[in-house]
Short mmCIF file of C-alpha atoms in Angstrom, two decimals:
data_model
loop_
_atom_site.label_atom_id
_atom_site.label_comp_id
_atom_site.label_asym_id
_atom_site.label_seq_id
_atom_site.Cartn_x
_atom_site.Cartn_y
_atom_site.Cartn_z
CA MET A 22 0.00 0.00 0.00
CA SER A 23 1.54 3.25 -1.05
CA GLY A 24 1.08 6.51 0.78
CA HIS A 25 0.31 7.14 4.40
CA VAL A 26 -2.78 6.33 6.40
CA VAL A 27 -3.06 9.73 8.02
CA LEU A 28 -5.75 12.39 7.83
CA ARG A 29 -4.96 16.02 8.45
CA ALA A 30 -6.09 17.39 11.78
CA ARG A 31 -5.95 21.15 11.47
CA ARG A 32 -9.75 21.45 11.29
CA GLU A 33 -9.76 20.13 14.85
CA ASN A 34 -7.82 23.15 16.05
CA PRO A 35 -7.96 26.31 13.92
CA LEU A 36 -5.38 28.04 16.14
CA ARG A 37 -2.93 25.15 15.80
CA VAL A 38 -1.49 26.00 19.20
CA ALA A 39 -0.56 22.41 19.94
CA GLY A 40 -0.27 20.89 16.49
CA THR A 41 -2.53 17.87 16.35
CA GLU A 42 -4.16 18.43 19.72
CA CYS A 43 -7.92 18.81 19.74
CA LEU A 44 -10.14 21.75 20.55
CA ILE A 45 -8.95 22.48 24.04
CA ASP A 46 -9.40 26.23 23.55
CA ARG A 47 -12.90 26.13 22.05
CA PRO A 48 -16.02 26.67 24.20
CA PRO A 49 -17.97 23.48 24.87
CA ILE A 50 -21.06 22.77 22.83
CA THR A 51 -24.10 23.42 25.01
CA GLY A 52 -27.68 22.28 25.04
CA GLY A 53 -30.80 24.32 25.61
CA ASN A 54 -30.05 24.67 29.33
CA MET A 55 -26.58 26.04 28.50
CA THR A 56 -24.78 23.26 30.36
CA PRO A 57 -21.90 21.34 28.73
CA MET A 58 -22.91 18.19 26.86
CA SER A 59 -20.32 15.55 27.65
CA LEU A 60 -19.69 12.77 25.15
CA PRO A 61 -18.33 9.69 26.94
CA ALA A 62 -15.75 7.93 24.79
CA PRO A 63 -16.92 4.40 23.96
CA THR A 64 -15.00 1.15 23.65
CA LEU A 65 -15.70 -0.48 20.28
CA HIS A 66 -14.71 -3.86 18.88
CA THR A 67 -14.18 -5.40 15.46
CA ALA A 68 -12.85 -8.82 14.55
CA ARG A 69 -9.26 -7.53 14.64
CA LEU A 70 -9.31 -4.26 16.56
CA ARG A 71 -10.30 -2.64 19.81
CA LEU A 72 -10.99 1.10 19.93
CA ARG A 73 -10.82 2.56 23.44
CA PRO A 74 -10.29 5.81 25.33
CA PHE A 75 -6.67 6.91 25.75
CA ASP A 76 -4.96 6.60 29.12
CA ASP A 77 -1.66 7.87 30.49
CA ALA A 78 0.09 4.57 29.72
CA ASP A 79 -0.25 5.34 26.00
CA ALA A 80 2.15 8.30 26.15
CA ASP A 81 5.25 6.44 24.93
CA ASP A 82 3.44 4.80 22.01
CA LEU A 83 1.86 8.11 21.06
CA PHE A 84 5.19 9.89 21.05
CA ALA A 85 6.72 7.18 18.87
CA LEU A 86 3.86 7.57 16.40
CA HIS A 87 3.82 11.36 16.24
CA SER A 88 7.58 11.83 16.26
CA SER A 89 7.97 9.83 13.04
CA ALA A 90 8.67 12.09 10.08
CA TYR A 91 7.74 9.22 7.77
CA VAL A 92 4.32 8.67 9.33
CA LEU A 93 3.59 12.41 9.47
CA ARG A 94 4.84 13.20 5.98
CA TYR A 95 1.40 14.46 4.97
CA TRP A 96 0.39 15.91 8.33
CA ASP A 97 -0.46 19.56 8.91
CA SER A 98 2.33 20.20 11.44
CA PRO A 99 5.89 18.97 12.07
CA PRO A 100 6.59 15.74 13.99
CA TRP A 101 6.78 16.01 17.75
CA SER A 102 10.18 16.59 19.30
CA GLU A 103 9.13 16.76 22.97
CA ARG A 104 7.56 13.90 24.93
CA VAL A 105 5.32 16.31 26.83
CA ARG A 106 3.29 16.62 23.63
CA ALA A 107 1.97 13.08 24.16
CA GLN A 108 0.55 13.92 27.59
CA ARG A 109 -1.00 17.10 26.22
CA PHE A 110 -2.61 15.04 23.48
CA ILE A 111 -4.12 12.60 26.02
CA THR A 112 -5.37 15.46 28.19
CA ALA A 113 -6.90 17.12 25.15
CA CYS A 114 -8.72 13.89 24.27
CA ARG A 115 -10.33 13.87 27.71
CA GLN A 116 -11.28 17.52 27.40
CA MET A 117 -12.79 16.84 24.00
CA ALA A 118 -15.12 14.21 25.45
CA GLU A 119 -15.92 16.26 28.55
CA GLY A 120 -16.66 19.33 26.43
CA GLY A 121 -18.86 17.38 24.05
CA THR A 122 -16.88 18.24 20.91
CA GLY A 123 -16.00 14.68 19.89
CA VAL A 124 -14.05 11.52 20.70
CA ARG A 125 -10.57 10.29 19.84
CA LEU A 126 -9.90 6.61 20.47
CA ALA A 127 -6.72 4.58 20.68
CA VAL A 128 -6.68 1.57 18.34
CA ASP A 129 -5.22 -1.73 19.59
CA ARG A 130 -4.70 -4.88 17.53
CA VAL A 131 -6.59 -7.73 19.20
CA SER A 132 -4.11 -10.47 18.26
CA ASP A 133 -1.24 -9.03 20.30
CA GLY A 134 -2.68 -6.01 22.12
CA ALA A 135 -0.33 -3.64 20.31
CA PHE A 136 -1.22 0.05 19.97
CA ILE A 137 -1.25 0.80 16.23
CA GLY A 138 -2.80 4.28 16.01
CA TRP A 139 -5.92 6.27 16.68
CA CYS A 140 -9.21 7.27 15.08
CA SER A 141 -11.39 10.26 15.92
CA LEU A 142 -14.60 12.13 15.30
CA ASN A 143 -14.13 15.79 16.21
CA ARG A 144 -16.04 19.06 16.00
CA TRP A 145 -19.34 17.35 16.72
CA ASN A 146 -22.12 19.89 16.20
CA PRO A 147 -25.54 18.62 17.35
CA ASP A 148 -27.32 21.54 15.69
CA TYR A 149 -25.82 20.86 12.26
CA ARG A 150 -25.61 17.10 13.00
CA SER A 151 -22.06 17.08 11.67
CA ALA A 152 -18.56 15.98 12.70
CA SER A 153 -15.05 15.55 11.24
CA LEU A 154 -13.17 12.26 10.87
CA GLY A 155 -9.46 11.89 11.56
CA TYR A 156 -6.99 9.03 12.02
CA CYS A 157 -3.30 8.22 12.21
CA PHE A 158 -1.69 4.76 12.08
CA ASP A 159 1.85 3.48 12.55
CA ASP A 160 3.57 2.62 9.29
CA ALA A 161 3.94 -1.03 10.34
CA ALA A 162 0.12 -1.23 10.33
CA TRP A 163 -0.32 0.12 6.81
CA GLY A 164 -1.64 -2.11 4.07
CA HIS A 165 -3.79 -4.34 6.30
CA GLY A 166 -7.11 -2.50 6.13
CA TYR A 167 -6.93 -1.36 9.76
CA ALA A 168 -7.76 2.29 9.03
CA THR A 169 -10.87 1.33 7.07
CA GLU A 170 -11.94 -1.14 9.76
CA ALA A 171 -11.43 1.31 12.62
CA ALA A 172 -13.09 4.23 10.85
CA ARG A 173 -16.06 2.10 9.83
CA VAL A 174 -16.86 0.97 13.37
CA LEU A 175 -16.46 4.51 14.72
CA LEU A 176 -18.69 5.93 11.99
CA ARG A 177 -21.32 3.31 12.70
CA TRP A 178 -21.27 4.19 16.39
CA ALA A 179 -21.50 7.90 15.56
CA PHE A 180 -24.37 7.61 13.09
CA ASP A 181 -26.29 5.43 15.55
CA THR A 182 -25.47 7.40 18.71
CA LEU A 183 -25.09 11.03 17.62
CA ASP A 184 -27.71 11.07 14.85
CA LEU A 185 -25.18 12.59 12.46
CA ASN A 186 -26.19 13.71 9.00
CA ARG A 187 -22.72 14.58 7.66
CA VAL A 188 -19.11 13.63 8.36
CA GLN A 189 -16.25 15.54 6.72
CA ALA A 190 -12.60 14.57 6.24
CA GLU A 191 -9.54 16.20 4.67
CA ALA A 192 -6.39 14.65 3.24
CA ASP A 193 -3.26 15.93 1.55
CA THR A 194 -3.72 15.55 -2.21
CA ARG A 195 -0.53 13.46 -2.32
CA ASN A 196 -1.91 11.04 0.25
CA VAL A 197 -3.40 8.47 -2.10
CA ALA A 198 -3.70 5.82 0.63
CA SER A 199 -6.01 7.94 2.77
CA ALA A 200 -8.05 8.87 -0.28
CA ARG A 201 -8.60 5.16 -0.93
CA VAL A 202 -9.64 4.56 2.67
CA LEU A 203 -12.21 7.35 2.55
CA GLU A 204 -13.63 6.19 -0.76
CA LYS A 205 -13.96 2.63 0.58
CA LEU A 206 -15.99 4.08 3.44
CA GLY A 207 -18.31 5.83 1.00
CA PHE A 208 -16.93 9.37 1.24
CA VAL A 209 -17.26 11.57 -1.84
CA ARG A 210 -14.51 13.97 -2.88
CA GLU A 211 -16.18 17.38 -2.85
CA GLY A 212 -13.37 19.76 -3.70
CA THR A 213 -9.78 20.91 -3.27
CA LEU A 214 -8.44 23.49 -0.83
CA ARG A 215 -5.56 25.03 -2.76
CA GLU A 216 -2.31 25.77 -0.92
CA ASP A 217 -4.18 24.99 2.26
CA CYS A 218 -1.25 24.02 4.46
CA VAL A 219 2.34 25.13 4.97
CA VAL A 220 4.69 22.94 7.05
CA ASN A 221 8.38 23.79 7.25
CA GLY A 222 7.99 26.00 4.21
CA GLU A 223 6.33 23.30 2.08
CA VAL A 224 2.97 24.31 0.62
CA SER A 225 0.36 21.64 -0.09
CA ASP A 226 -3.26 21.26 -1.15
CA SER A 227 -6.02 19.31 0.59
CA TRP A 228 -8.91 17.25 -0.70
CA VAL A 229 -12.23 17.69 1.10
CA TYR A 230 -14.41 14.60 1.46
CA GLY A 231 -17.97 14.28 2.73
CA LEU A 232 -20.18 11.38 3.80
CA ILE A 233 -23.94 11.95 4.08
CA ARG A 234 -26.09 9.75 6.27
CA ARG A 235 -28.31 8.57 3.42
CA GLU A 236 -25.18 7.39 1.56
CA TRP A 237 -23.73 5.52 4.54
CA ARG A 238 -23.49 1.75 4.10
CA PRO A 239 -22.47 0.09 7.38
CA SER A 240 -20.95 -3.36 7.36
CA SER A 241 -22.96 -6.29 8.65
CA GLU A 242 -20.48 -6.96 11.47
CA PRO A 243 -21.99 -6.38 14.95
CA VAL A 244 -20.44 -3.57 16.96
CA PRO A 245 -20.53 -4.37 20.68
CA ALA A 246 -19.64 -1.50 22.99
CA ARG A 247 -19.09 -1.27 26.70
#
């Protein structure tokens, strides 16, 4: 499998204060009583994968993933150089769920329990019934269909639980692997954001993809959660 199974994350954090961290500086989405709407992160299962909330023990694996220039070749910010970034990332994931803006889940391989990446739905807007998909997987996990499998089970949970109507995703136009993953999931390429990102002086474009609820085709595999 050529390319890199990574989706850009800048739409999660317009200020890009902490690179790929989530919306820790955005106000929480509120309901009619103006109280925060928390979104407890689920644990989801497929035949080969377990998606679960992050915990502090994931910090070393996270740093290894996000410090790889090869894995983050098509990311929207440079690779991490400080281990503290991993703990900030985990804290931001908790704040995301507590603030009701989305969920980001660690992905473990069932066969050996290894952490292989993460998958997220961010910027959940209950009024617009929309959210944004993101994911990042270790290069050793590429080419096995893990990104498609993880994203599919998370999308199924989200459509069933959050009553979404639309999910959006963005990928570097050079990232053919992620484009294939999105298209397998039923996403439609809707346009190109020209010169949308600059990392270390390199300018790149982004493809915008959208998945509408009426076009969603979930797999037949059951999705137990606990």
